[in-house]
């Protein structure tokens, strides 16, 4: 799941501004933190571990996609006809 999220965030980063990307990443990260808190407090048992792993995977995907999108955005735009 994290790889899929990273790929989606990366391609989104090629189409939107850097400020919008950071805002979207921050909102999605806060949603992930909220899901982790919910899984610890409300769900309990073995189900919270599954929700926790999926959420952490998504969170890491958001971070990797955002960082790689910001770093590669400038150099990738020069050579990619999809991003024009």
JSON list of N, CA and C in Angstrom, two decimals:
[
{"chain": "A", "resi": 1, "resn": "UNK", "atom": "N", "xyz": [0.81, -1.19, 0.00]},
{"chain": "A", "resi": 1, "resn": "UNK", "atom": "CA", "xyz": [0.00, 0.00, 0.00]},
{"chain": "A", "resi": 1, "resn": "UNK", "atom": "C", "xyz": [0.86, 1.26, 0.00]},
{"chain": "A", "resi": 2, "resn": "UNK", "atom": "N", "xyz": [1.93, 1.23, 0.74]},
{"chain": "A", "resi": 2, "resn": "UNK", "atom": "CA", "xyz": [2.79, 2.39, 0.82]},
{"chain": "A", "resi": 2, "resn": "UNK", "atom": "C", "xyz": [3.43, 2.74, -0.51]},
{"chain": "A", "resi": 3, "resn": "UNK", "atom": "N", "xyz": [3.79, 1.72, -1.30]},
{"chain": "A", "resi": 3, "resn": "UNK", "atom": "CA", "xyz": [4.39, 1.96, -2.60]},
{"chain": "A", "resi": 3, "resn": "UNK", "atom": "C", "xyz": [3.37, 2.62, -3.53]},
{"chain": "A", "resi": 4, "resn": "UNK", "atom": "N", "xyz": [2.14, 2.14, -3.48]},
{"chain": "A", "resi": 4, "resn": "UNK", "atom": "CA", "xyz": [1.08, 2.72, -4.30]},
{"chain": "A", "resi": 4, "resn": "UNK", "atom": "C", "xyz": [0.82, 4.17, -3.94]},
{"chain": "A", "resi": 5, "resn": "UNK", "atom": "N", "xyz": [0.78, 4.46, -2.65]},
{"chain": "A", "resi": 5, "resn": "UNK", "atom": "CA", "xyz": [0.57, 5.85, -2.20]},
{"chain": "A", "resi": 5, "resn": "UNK", "atom": "C", "xyz": [1.73, 6.73, -2.63]},
{"chain": "A", "resi": 6, "resn": "UNK", "atom": "N", "xyz": [2.95, 6.21, -2.52]},
{"chain": "A", "resi": 6, "resn": "UNK", "atom": "CA", "xyz": [4.13, 6.99, -2.93]},
{"chain": "A", "resi": 6, "resn": "UNK", "atom": "C", "xyz": [4.08, 7.32, -4.42]},
{"chain": "A", "resi": 7, "resn": "UNK", "atom": "N", "xyz": [3.68, 6.36, -5.24]},
{"chain": "A", "resi": 7, "resn": "UNK", "atom": "CA", "xyz": [3.59, 6.59, -6.68]},
{"chain": "A", "resi": 7, "resn": "UNK", "atom": "C", "xyz": [2.52, 7.62, -7.00]},
{"chain": "A", "resi": 8, "resn": "UNK", "atom": "N", "xyz": [1.37, 7.51, -6.35]},
{"chain": "A", "resi": 8, "resn": "UNK", "atom": "CA", "xyz": [0.29, 8.47, -6.58]},
{"chain": "A", "resi": 8, "resn": "UNK", "atom": "C", "xyz": [0.70, 9.87, -6.17]},
{"chain": "A", "resi": 9, "resn": "UNK", "atom": "N", "xyz": [1.29, 10.01, -5.00]},
{"chain": "A", "resi": 9, "resn": "UNK", "atom": "CA", "xyz": [1.73, 11.33, -4.52]},
{"chain": "A", "resi": 9, "resn": "UNK", "atom": "C", "xyz": [2.81, 11.89, -5.45]},
{"chain": "A", "resi": 10, "resn": "UNK", "atom": "N", "xyz": [3.70, 11.02, -5.94]},
{"chain": "A", "resi": 10, "resn": "UNK", "atom": "CA", "xyz": [4.74, 11.48, -6.85]},
{"chain": "A", "resi": 10, "resn": "UNK", "atom": "C", "xyz": [4.14, 12.06, -8.12]},
{"chain": "A", "resi": 11, "resn": "UNK", "atom": "N", "xyz": [3.20, 11.36, -8.74]},
{"chain": "A", "resi": 11, "resn": "UNK", "atom": "CA", "xyz": [2.60, 11.88, -9.97]},
{"chain": "A", "resi": 11, "resn": "UNK", "atom": "C", "xyz": [1.74, 13.11, -9.72]},
{"chain": "A", "resi": 12, "resn": "UNK", "atom": "N", "xyz": [1.12, 13.19, -8.55]},
{"chain": "A", "resi": 12, "resn": "UNK", "atom": "CA", "xyz": [0.38, 14.40, -8.20]},
{"chain": "A", "resi": 12, "resn": "UNK", "atom": "C", "xyz": [1.35, 15.57, -8.06]},
{"chain": "A", "resi": 13, "resn": "UNK", "atom": "N", "xyz": [2.54, 15.31, -7.52]},
{"chain": "A", "resi": 13, "resn": "UNK", "atom": "CA", "xyz": [3.51, 16.38, -7.33]},
{"chain": "A", "resi": 13, "resn": "UNK", "atom": "C", "xyz": [3.98, 16.98, -8.65]},
{"chain": "A", "resi": 14, "resn": "UNK", "atom": "N", "xyz": [3.89, 16.23, -9.72]},
{"chain": "A", "resi": 14, "resn": "UNK", "atom": "CA", "xyz": [4.30, 16.75, -11.02]},
{"chain": "A", "resi": 14, "resn": "UNK", "atom": "C", "xyz": [3.27, 17.70, -11.61]},
{"chain": "A", "resi": 15, "resn": "UNK", "atom": "N", "xyz": [2.03, 17.65, -11.13]},
{"chain": "A", "resi": 15, "resn": "UNK", "atom": "CA", "xyz": [0.96, 18.46, -11.69]},
{"chain": "A", "resi": 15, "resn": "UNK", "atom": "C", "xyz": [0.57, 19.68, -10.86]},
{"chain": "A", "resi": 16, "resn": "UNK", "atom": "N", "xyz": [0.89, 19.69, -9.56]},
{"chain": "A", "resi": 16, "resn": "UNK", "atom": "CA", "xyz": [0.47, 20.78, -8.70]},
{"chain": "A", "resi": 16, "resn": "UNK", "atom": "C", "xyz": [1.68, 21.53, -8.18]},
{"chain": "A", "resi": 17, "resn": "UNK", "atom": "N", "xyz": [1.43, 22.67, -7.55]},
{"chain": "A", "resi": 17, "resn": "UNK", "atom": "CA", "xyz": [2.53, 23.47, -7.01]},
{"chain": "A", "resi": 17, "resn": "UNK", "atom": "C", "xyz": [3.10, 22.81, -5.76]},
{"chain": "A", "resi": 18, "resn": "UNK", "atom": "N", "xyz": [4.27, 23.27, -5.39]},
{"chain": "A", "resi": 18, "resn": "UNK", "atom": "CA", "xyz": [4.95, 22.71, -4.22]},
{"chain": "A", "resi": 18, "resn": "UNK", "atom": "C", "xyz": [4.17, 22.99, -2.93]},
{"chain": "A", "resi": 19, "resn": "UNK", "atom": "N", "xyz": [3.58, 24.18, -2.82]},
{"chain": "A", "resi": 19, "resn": "UNK", "atom": "CA", "xyz": [2.80, 24.53, -1.62]},
{"chain": "A", "resi": 19, "resn": "UNK", "atom": "C", "xyz": [1.57, 23.64, -1.50]},
{"chain": "A", "resi": 20, "resn": "UNK", "atom": "N", "xyz": [0.89, 23.40, -2.61]},
{"chain": "A", "resi": 20, "resn": "UNK", "atom": "CA", "xyz": [-0.29, 22.53, -2.58]},
{"chain": "A", "resi": 20, "resn": "UNK", "atom": "C", "xyz": [0.10, 21.10, -2.23]},
{"chain": "A", "resi": 21, "resn": "UNK", "atom": "N", "xyz": [1.24, 20.65, -2.72]},
{"chain": "A", "resi": 21, "resn": "UNK", "atom": "CA", "xyz": [1.72, 19.31, -2.40]},
{"chain": "A", "resi": 21, "resn": "UNK", "atom": "C", "xyz": [2.00, 19.16, -0.90]},
{"chain": "A", "resi": 22, "resn": "UNK", "atom": "N", "xyz": [2.66, 20.14, -0.33]},
{"chain": "A", "resi": 22, "resn": "UNK", "atom": "CA", "xyz": [2.97, 20.10, 1.10]},
{"chain": "A", "resi": 22, "resn": "UNK", "atom": "C", "xyz": [1.68, 20.13, 1.91]},
{"chain": "A", "resi": 23, "resn": "UNK", "atom": "N", "xyz": [0.71, 20.93, 1.49]},
{"chain": "A", "resi": 23, "resn": "UNK", "atom": "CA", "xyz": [-0.57, 21.01, 2.20]},
{"chain": "A", "resi": 23, "resn": "UNK", "atom": "C", "xyz": [-1.31, 19.68, 2.14]},
{"chain": "A", "resi": 24, "resn": "UNK", "atom": "N", "xyz": [-1.38, 19.08, 0.96]},
{"chain": "A", "resi": 24, "resn": "UNK", "atom": "CA", "xyz": [-2.05, 17.78, 0.82]},
{"chain": "A", "resi": 24, "resn": "UNK", "atom": "C", "xyz": [-1.34, 16.72, 1.66]},
{"chain": "A", "resi": 25, "resn": "UNK", "atom": "N", "xyz": [-0.02, 16.72, 1.62]},
{"chain": "A", "resi": 25, "resn": "UNK", "atom": "CA", "xyz": [0.73, 15.75, 2.41]},
{"chain": "A", "resi": 25, "resn": "UNK", "atom": "C", "xyz": [0.52, 15.94, 3.90]},
{"chain": "A", "resi": 26, "resn": "UNK", "atom": "N", "xyz": [0.45, 17.18, 4.35]},
{"chain": "A", "resi": 26, "resn": "UNK", "atom": "CA", "xyz": [0.22, 17.45, 5.77]},
{"chain": "A", "resi": 26, "resn": "UNK", "atom": "C", "xyz": [-1.16, 16.98, 6.20]},
{"chain": "A", "resi": 27, "resn": "UNK", "atom": "N", "xyz": [-2.17, 17.24, 5.38]},
{"chain": "A", "resi": 27, "resn": "UNK", "atom": "CA", "xyz": [-3.53, 16.81, 5.72]},
{"chain": "A", "resi": 27, "resn": "UNK", "atom": "C", "xyz": [-3.61, 15.29, 5.75]},
{"chain": "A", "resi": 28, "resn": "UNK", "atom": "N", "xyz": [-3.04, 14.62, 4.75]},
{"chain": "A", "resi": 28, "resn": "UNK", "atom": "CA", "xyz": [-3.07, 13.16, 4.73]},
{"chain": "A", "resi": 28, "resn": "UNK", "atom": "C", "xyz": [-2.28, 12.56, 5.89]},
{"chain": "A", "resi": 29, "resn": "UNK", "atom": "N", "xyz": [-1.18, 13.21, 6.27]},
{"chain": "A", "resi": 29, "resn": "UNK", "atom": "CA", "xyz": [-0.41, 12.74, 7.42]},
{"chain": "A", "resi": 29, "resn": "UNK", "atom": "C", "xyz": [-1.20, 12.87, 8.72]},
{"chain": "A", "resi": 30, "resn": "UNK", "atom": "N", "xyz": [-1.93, 13.98, 8.86]},
{"chain": "A", "resi": 30, "resn": "UNK", "atom": "CA", "xyz": [-2.78, 14.14, 10.05]},
{"chain": "A", "resi": 30, "resn": "UNK", "atom": "C", "xyz": [-3.90, 13.11, 10.08]},
{"chain": "A", "resi": 31, "resn": "UNK", "atom": "N", "xyz": [-4.44, 12.77, 8.92]},
{"chain": "A", "resi": 31, "resn": "UNK", "atom": "CA", "xyz": [-5.45, 11.71, 8.86]},
{"chain": "A", "resi": 31, "resn": "UNK", "atom": "C", "xyz": [-4.84, 10.38, 9.31]},
{"chain": "A", "resi": 32, "resn": "UNK", "atom": "N", "xyz": [-3.62, 10.09, 8.88]},
{"chain": "A", "resi": 32, "resn": "UNK", "atom": "CA", "xyz": [-2.95, 8.86, 9.31]},
{"chain": "A", "resi": 32, "resn": "UNK", "atom": "C", "xyz": [-2.73, 8.83, 10.81]},
{"chain": "A", "resi": 33, "resn": "UNK", "atom": "N", "xyz": [-2.30, 9.95, 11.37]},
{"chain": "A", "resi": 33, "resn": "UNK", "atom": "CA", "xyz": [-2.09, 10.03, 12.82]},
{"chain": "A", "resi": 33, "resn": "UNK", "atom": "C", "xyz": [-3.42, 9.83, 13.55]},
{"chain": "A", "resi": 34, "resn": "UNK", "atom": "N", "xyz": [-4.50, 10.42, 13.03]},
{"chain": "A", "resi": 34, "resn": "UNK", "atom": "CA", "xyz": [-5.81, 10.22, 13.64]},
{"chain": "A", "resi": 34, "resn": "UNK", "atom": "C", "xyz": [-6.26, 8.77, 13.59]},
{"chain": "A", "resi": 35, "resn": "UNK", "atom": "N", "xyz": [-5.99, 8.08, 12.49]},
{"chain": "A", "resi": 35, "resn": "UNK", "atom": "CA", "xyz": [-6.36, 6.67, 12.39]},
{"chain": "A", "resi": 35, "resn": "UNK", "atom": "C", "xyz": [-5.55, 5.83, 13.37]},
{"chain": "A", "resi": 36, "resn": "UNK", "atom": "N", "xyz": [-4.27, 6.16, 13.54]},
{"chain": "A", "resi": 36, "resn": "UNK", "atom": "CA", "xyz": [-3.46, 5.43, 14.51]},
{"chain": "A", "resi": 36, "resn": "UNK", "atom": "C", "xyz": [-3.99, 5.63, 15.92]},
{"chain": "A", "resi": 37, "resn": "UNK", "atom": "N", "xyz": [-4.32, 6.86, 16.27]},
{"chain": "A", "resi": 37, "resn": "UNK", "atom": "CA", "xyz": [-4.87, 7.13, 17.61]},
{"chain": "A", "resi": 37, "resn": "UNK", "atom": "C", "xyz": [-6.20, 6.40, 17.79]},
{"chain": "A", "resi": 38, "resn": "UNK", "atom": "N", "xyz": [-7.05, 6.43, 16.77]},
{"chain": "A", "resi": 38, "resn": "UNK", "atom": "CA", "xyz": [-8.32, 5.71, 16.83]},
{"chain": "A", "resi": 38, "resn": "UNK", "atom": "C", "xyz": [-8.10, 4.21, 16.99]},
{"chain": "A", "resi": 39, "resn": "UNK", "atom": "N", "xyz": [-7.14, 3.66, 16.26]},
{"chain": "A", "resi": 39, "resn": "UNK", "atom": "CA", "xyz": [-6.92, 2.22, 16.34]},
{"chain": "A", "resi": 39, "resn": "UNK", "atom": "C", "xyz": [-6.39, 1.80, 17.71]},
{"chain": "A", "resi": 40, "resn": "UNK", "atom": "N", "xyz": [-5.63, 2.66, 18.35]},
{"chain": "A", "resi": 40, "resn": "UNK", "atom": "CA", "xyz": [-5.10, 2.34, 19.68]},
{"chain": "A", "resi": 40, "resn": "UNK", "atom": "C", "xyz": [-6.18, 2.50, 20.74]},
{"chain": "A", "resi": 41, "resn": "UNK", "atom": "N", "xyz": [-6.93, 3.58, 20.67]},
{"chain": "A", "resi": 41, "resn": "UNK", "atom": "CA", "xyz": [-7.91, 3.90, 21.71]},
{"chain": "A", "resi": 41, "resn": "UNK", "atom": "C", "xyz": [-9.22, 3.12, 21.57]},
{"chain": "A", "resi": 42, "resn": "UNK", "atom": "N", "xyz": [-9.80, 3.11, 20.39]},
{"chain": "A", "resi": 42, "resn": "UNK", "atom": "CA", "xyz": [-11.16, 2.61, 20.23]},
{"chain": "A", "resi": 42, "resn": "UNK", "atom": "C", "xyz": [-11.24, 1.14, 19.83]},
{"chain": "A", "resi": 43, "resn": "UNK", "atom": "N", "xyz": [-10.38, 0.71, 18.93]},
{"chain": "A", "resi": 43, "resn": "UNK", "atom": "CA", "xyz": [-10.53, -0.64, 18.38]},
{"chain": "A", "resi": 43, "resn": "UNK", "atom": "C", "xyz": [-10.00, -1.68, 19.34]},
{"chain": "A", "resi": 44, "resn": "UNK", "atom": "N", "xyz": [-8.73, -1.61, 19.69]},
{"chain": "A", "resi": 44, "resn": "UNK", "atom": "CA", "xyz": [-8.13, -2.55, 20.61]},
{"chain": "A", "resi": 44, "resn": "UNK", "atom": "C", "xyz": [-7.99, -3.94, 20.01]},
{"chain": "A", "resi": 45, "resn": "UNK", "atom": "N", "xyz": [-7.31, -4.82, 20.71]},
{"chain": "A", "resi": 45, "resn": "UNK", "atom": "CA", "xyz": [-7.13, -6.20, 20.26]},
{"chain": "A", "resi": 45, "resn": "UNK", "atom": "C", "xyz": [-6.18, -6.30, 19.07]},
{"chain": "A", "resi": 46, "resn": "UNK", "atom": "N", "xyz": [-6.29, -7.40, 18.33]},
{"chain": "A", "resi": 46, "resn": "UNK", "atom": "CA", "xyz": [-5.41, -7.65, 17.21]},
{"chain": "A", "resi": 46, "resn": "UNK", "atom": "C", "xyz": [-5.74, -6.79, 16.00]},
{"chain": "A", "resi": 47, "resn": "UNK", "atom": "N", "xyz": [-6.97, -6.28, 15.93]},
{"chain": "A", "resi": 47, "resn": "UNK", "atom": "CA", "xyz": [-7.35, -5.47, 14.78]},
{"chain": "A", "resi": 47, "resn": "UNK", "atom": "C", "xyz": [-6.57, -4.16, 14.74]},
{"chain": "A", "resi": 48, "resn": "UNK", "atom": "N", "xyz": [-6.21, -3.64, 15.89]},
{"chain": "A", "resi": 48, "resn": "UNK", "atom": "CA", "xyz": [-5.48, -2.37, 15.88]},
{"chain": "A", "resi": 48, "resn": "UNK", "atom": "C", "xyz": [-4.09, -2.53, 15.29]},
{"chain": "A", "resi": 49, "resn": "UNK", "atom": "N", "xyz": [-3.52, -3.70, 15.40]},
{"chain": "A", "resi": 49, "resn": "UNK", "atom": "CA", "xyz": [-2.20, -3.92, 14.81]},
{"chain": "A", "resi": 49, "resn": "UNK", "atom": "C", "xyz": [-2.29, -3.90, 13.29]},
{"chain": "A", "resi": 50, "resn": "UNK", "atom": "N", "xyz": [-3.34, -4.51, 12.74]},
{"chain": "A", "resi": 50, "resn": "UNK", "atom": "CA", "xyz": [-3.52, -4.49, 11.28]},
{"chain": "A", "resi": 50, "resn": "UNK", "atom": "C", "xyz": [-3.75, -3.07, 10.78]},
{"chain": "A", "resi": 51, "resn": "UNK", "atom": "N", "xyz": [-4.63, -2.34, 11.45]},
{"chain": "A", "resi": 51, "resn": "UNK", "atom": "CA", "xyz": [-4.90, -0.95, 11.06]},
{"chain": "A", "resi": 51, "resn": "UNK", "atom": "C", "xyz": [-3.63, -0.12, 11.20]},
{"chain": "A", "resi": 52, "resn": "UNK", "atom": "N", "xyz": [-2.87, -0.37, 12.26]},
{"chain": "A", "resi": 52, "resn": "UNK", "atom": "CA", "xyz": [-1.63, 0.36, 12.49]},
{"chain": "A", "resi": 52, "resn": "UNK", "atom": "C", "xyz": [-0.63, 0.12, 11.37]},
{"chain": "A", "resi": 53, "resn": "UNK", "atom": "N", "xyz": [-0.44, -1.14, 10.97]},
{"chain": "A", "resi": 53, "resn": "UNK", "atom": "CA", "xyz": [0.52, -1.45, 9.90]},
{"chain": "A", "resi": 53, "resn": "UNK", "atom": "C", "xyz": [0.11, -0.81, 8.57]},
{"chain": "A", "resi": 54, "resn": "UNK", "atom": "N", "xyz": [-1.17, -0.87, 8.23]},
{"chain": "A", "resi": 54, "resn": "UNK", "atom": "CA", "xyz": [-1.65, -0.28, 6.99]},
{"chain": "A", "resi": 54, "resn": "UNK", "atom": "C", "xyz": [-1.49, 1.24, 7.03]},
{"chain": "A", "resi": 55, "resn": "UNK", "atom": "N", "xyz": [-1.80, 1.85, 8.15]},
{"chain": "A", "resi": 55, "resn": "UNK", "atom": "CA", "xyz": [-1.69, 3.30, 8.27]},
{"chain": "A", "resi": 55, "resn": "UNK", "atom": "C", "xyz": [-0.24, 3.76, 8.23]},
{"chain": "A", "resi": 56, "resn": "UNK", "atom": "N", "xyz": [0.64, 3.05, 8.91]},
{"chain": "A", "resi": 56, "resn": "UNK", "atom": "CA", "xyz": [2.06, 3.41, 8.89]},
{"chain": "A", "resi": 56, "resn": "UNK", "atom": "C", "xyz": [2.62, 3.24, 7.47]},
{"chain": "A", "resi": 57, "resn": "UNK", "atom": "N", "xyz": [2.20, 2.20, 6.78]},
{"chain": "A", "resi": 57, "resn": "UNK", "atom": "CA", "xyz": [2.63, 2.00, 5.40]},
{"chain": "A", "resi": 57, "resn": "UNK", "atom": "C", "xyz": [2.17, 3.16, 4.52]},
{"chain": "A", "resi": 58, "resn": "UNK", "atom": "N", "xyz": [0.93, 3.58, 4.66]},
{"chain": "A", "resi": 58, "resn": "UNK", "atom": "CA", "xyz": [0.43, 4.73, 3.91]},
{"chain": "A", "resi": 58, "resn": "UNK", "atom": "C", "xyz": [1.16, 6.01, 4.27]},
{"chain": "A", "resi": 59, "resn": "UNK", "atom": "N", "xyz": [1.44, 6.20, 5.56]},
{"chain": "A", "resi": 59, "resn": "UNK", "atom": "CA", "xyz": [2.16, 7.38, 6.02]},
{"chain": "A", "resi": 59, "resn": "UNK", "atom": "C", "xyz": [3.56, 7.44, 5.42]},
{"chain": "A", "resi": 60, "resn": "UNK", "atom": "N", "xyz": [4.26, 6.31, 5.42]},
{"chain": "A", "resi": 60, "resn": "UNK", "atom": "CA", "xyz": [5.59, 6.28, 4.82]},
{"chain": "A", "resi": 60, "resn": "UNK", "atom": "C", "xyz": [5.52, 6.52, 3.32]},
{"chain": "A", "resi": 61, "resn": "UNK", "atom": "N", "xyz": [4.48, 6.02, 2.68]},
{"chain": "A", "resi": 61, "resn": "UNK", "atom": "CA", "xyz": [4.29, 6.29, 1.25]},
{"chain": "A", "resi": 61, "resn": "UNK", "atom": "C", "xyz": [4.07, 7.76, 0.98]},
{"chain": "A", "resi": 62, "resn": "UNK", "atom": "N", "xyz": [3.30, 8.42, 1.85]},
{"chain": "A", "resi": 62, "resn": "UNK", "atom": "CA", "xyz": [3.09, 9.86, 1.71]},
{"chain": "A", "resi": 62, "resn": "UNK", "atom": "C", "xyz": [4.41, 10.61, 1.84]},
{"chain": "A", "resi": 63, "resn": "UNK", "atom": "N", "xyz": [5.21, 10.24, 2.82]},
{"chain": "A", "resi": 63, "resn": "UNK", "atom": "CA", "xyz": [6.50, 10.91, 3.02]},
{"chain": "A", "resi": 63, "resn": "UNK", "atom": "C", "xyz": [7.44, 10.69, 1.85]},
{"chain": "A", "resi": 64, "resn": "UNK", "atom": "N", "xyz": [7.56, 9.45, 1.42]},
{"chain": "A", "resi": 64, "resn": "UNK", "atom": "CA", "xyz": [8.48, 9.14, 0.32]},
{"chain": "A", "resi": 64, "resn": "UNK", "atom": "C", "xyz": [8.01, 9.81, -0.98]},
{"chain": "A", "resi": 65, "resn": "UNK", "atom": "N", "xyz": [6.72, 9.75, -1.25]},
{"chain": "A", "resi": 65, "resn": "UNK", "atom": "CA", "xyz": [6.20, 10.39, -2.46]},
{"chain": "A", "resi": 65, "resn": "UNK", "atom": "C", "xyz": [6.38, 11.89, -2.45]},
{"chain": "A", "resi": 66, "resn": "UNK", "atom": "N", "xyz": [6.17, 12.51, -1.30]},
{"chain": "A", "resi": 66, "resn": "UNK", "atom": "CA", "xyz": [6.33, 13.96, -1.20]},
{"chain": "A", "resi": 66, "resn": "UNK", "atom": "C", "xyz": [7.80, 14.36, -1.37]},
{"chain": "A", "resi": 67, "resn": "UNK", "atom": "N", "xyz": [8.68, 13.68, -0.68]},
{"chain": "A", "resi": 67, "resn": "UNK", "atom": "CA", "xyz": [10.10, 14.02, -0.75]},
{"chain": "A", "resi": 67, "resn": "UNK", "atom": "C", "xyz": [10.65, 13.79, -2.15]},
{"chain": "A", "resi": 68, "resn": "UNK", "atom": "N", "xyz": [10.32, 12.65, -2.74]},
{"chain": "A", "resi": 68, "resn": "UNK", "atom": "CA", "xyz": [10.83, 12.38, -4.09]},
{"chain": "A", "resi": 68, "resn": "UNK", "atom": "C", "xyz": [10.20, 13.31, -5.11]},
{"chain": "A", "resi": 69, "resn": "UNK", "atom": "N", "xyz": [8.94, 13.66, -4.92]},
{"chain": "A", "resi": 69, "resn": "UNK", "atom": "CA", "xyz": [8.29, 14.60, -5.84]},
{"chain": "A", "resi": 69, "resn": "UNK", "atom": "C", "xyz": [8.90, 15.97, -5.79]},
{"chain": "A", "resi": 70, "resn": "UNK", "atom": "N", "xyz": [9.22, 16.44, -4.60]},
{"chain": "A", "resi": 70, "resn": "UNK", "atom": "CA", "xyz": [9.83, 17.76, -4.45]},
{"chain": "A", "resi": 70, "resn": "UNK", "atom": "C", "xyz": [11.24, 17.77, -5.02]},
{"chain": "A", "resi": 71, "resn": "UNK", "atom": "N", "xyz": [12.00, 16.72, -4.79]},
{"chain": "A", "resi": 71, "resn": "UNK", "atom": "CA", "xyz": [13.38, 16.67, -5.26]},
{"chain": "A", "resi": 71, "resn": "UNK", "atom": "C", "xyz": [13.44, 16.52, -6.78]},
{"chain": "A", "resi": 72, "resn": "UNK", "atom": "N", "xyz": [12.64, 15.63, -7.33]},
{"chain": "A", "resi": 72, "resn": "UNK", "atom": "CA", "xyz": [12.73, 15.31, -8.75]},
{"chain": "A", "resi": 72, "resn": "UNK", "atom": "C", "xyz": [11.88, 16.24, -9.61]},
{"chain": "A", "resi": 73, "resn": "UNK", "atom": "N", "xyz": [10.98, 16.98, -9.01]},
{"chain": "A", "resi": 73, "resn": "UNK", "atom": "CA", "xyz": [10.03, 17.81, -9.75]},
{"chain": "A", "resi": 73, "resn": "UNK", "atom": "C", "xyz": [10.71, 18.73, -10.76]},
{"chain": "A", "resi": 74, "resn": "UNK", "atom": "N", "xyz": [11.70, 19.45, -10.34]},
{"chain": "A", "resi": 74, "resn": "UNK", "atom": "CA", "xyz": [12.36, 20.41, -11.22]},
{"chain": "A", "resi": 74, "resn": "UNK", "atom": "C", "xyz": [13.08, 19.76, -12.38]},
{"chain": "A", "resi": 75, "resn": "UNK", "atom": "N", "xyz": [13.85, 18.72, -12.12]},
{"chain": "A", "resi": 75, "resn": "UNK", "atom": "CA", "xyz": [14.60, 18.09, -13.19]},
{"chain": "A", "resi": 75, "resn": "UNK", "atom": "C", "xyz": [13.71, 17.23, -14.09]},
{"chain": "A", "resi": 76, "resn": "UNK", "atom": "N", "xyz": [12.64, 16.68, -13.56]},
{"chain": "A", "resi": 76, "resn": "UNK", "atom": "CA", "xyz": [11.77, 15.80, -14.34]},
{"chain": "A", "resi": 76, "resn": "UNK", "atom": "C", "xyz": [10.89, 16.59, -15.29]},
{"chain": "A", "resi": 77, "resn": "UNK", "atom": "N", "xyz": [10.52, 17.80, -14.92]},
{"chain": "A", "resi": 77, "resn": "UNK", "atom": "CA", "xyz": [9.67, 18.65, -15.78]},
{"chain": "A", "resi": 77, "resn": "UNK", "atom": "C", "xyz": [10.36, 19.00, -17.09]},
{"chain": "A", "resi": 78, "resn": "UNK", "atom": "N", "xyz": [11.67, 19.08, -17.09]},
{"chain": "A", "resi": 78, "resn": "UNK", "atom": "CA", "xyz": [12.41, 19.45, -18.29]},
{"chain": "A", "resi": 78, "resn": "UNK", "atom": "C", "xyz": [12.30, 18.40, -19.39]},
{"chain": "A", "resi": 79, "resn": "UNK", "atom": "N", "xyz": [12.19, 17.12, -18.99]},
{"chain": "A", "resi": 79, "resn": "UNK", "atom": "CA", "xyz": [12.26, 16.04, -19.94]},
{"chain": "A", "resi": 79, "resn": "UNK", "atom": "C", "xyz": [10.94, 15.30, -20.16]},
{"chain": "A", "resi": 80, "resn": "UNK", "atom": "N", "xyz": [9.91, 15.65, -19.44]},
{"chain": "A", "resi": 80, "resn": "UNK", "atom": "CA", "xyz": [8.67, 14.89, -19.49]},
{"chain": "A", "resi": 80, "resn": "UNK", "atom": "C", "xyz": [7.60, 15.67, -20.24]},
{"chain": "A", "resi": 81, "resn": "UNK", "atom": "N", "xyz": [7.10, 15.10, -21.34]},
{"chain": "A", "resi": 81, "resn": "UNK", "atom": "CA", "xyz": [6.04, 15.78, -22.09]},
{"chain": "A", "resi": 81, "resn": "UNK", "atom": "C", "xyz": [4.68, 15.63, -21.38]},
{"chain": "A", "resi": 82, "resn": "UNK", "atom": "N", "xyz": [4.55, 14.64, -20.49]},
{"chain": "A", "resi": 82, "resn": "UNK", "atom": "CA", "xyz": [3.32, 14.43, -19.73]},
{"chain": "A", "resi": 82, "resn": "UNK", "atom": "C", "xyz": [3.07, 15.58, -18.76]},
{"chain": "A", "resi": 83, "resn": "UNK", "atom": "N", "xyz": [4.12, 16.23, -18.30]},
{"chain": "A", "resi": 83, "resn": "UNK", "atom": "CA", "xyz": [4.01, 17.22, -17.23]},
{"chain": "A", "resi": 83, "resn": "UNK", "atom": "C", "xyz": [3.80, 18.63, -17.75]},
{"chain": "A", "resi": 84, "resn": "UNK", "atom": "N", "xyz": [3.74, 18.82, -19.02]},
{"chain": "A", "resi": 84, "resn": "UNK", "atom": "CA", "xyz": [3.63, 20.17, -19.58]},
{"chain": "A", "resi": 84, "resn": "UNK", "atom": "C", "xyz": [2.25, 20.72, -19.36]}
]
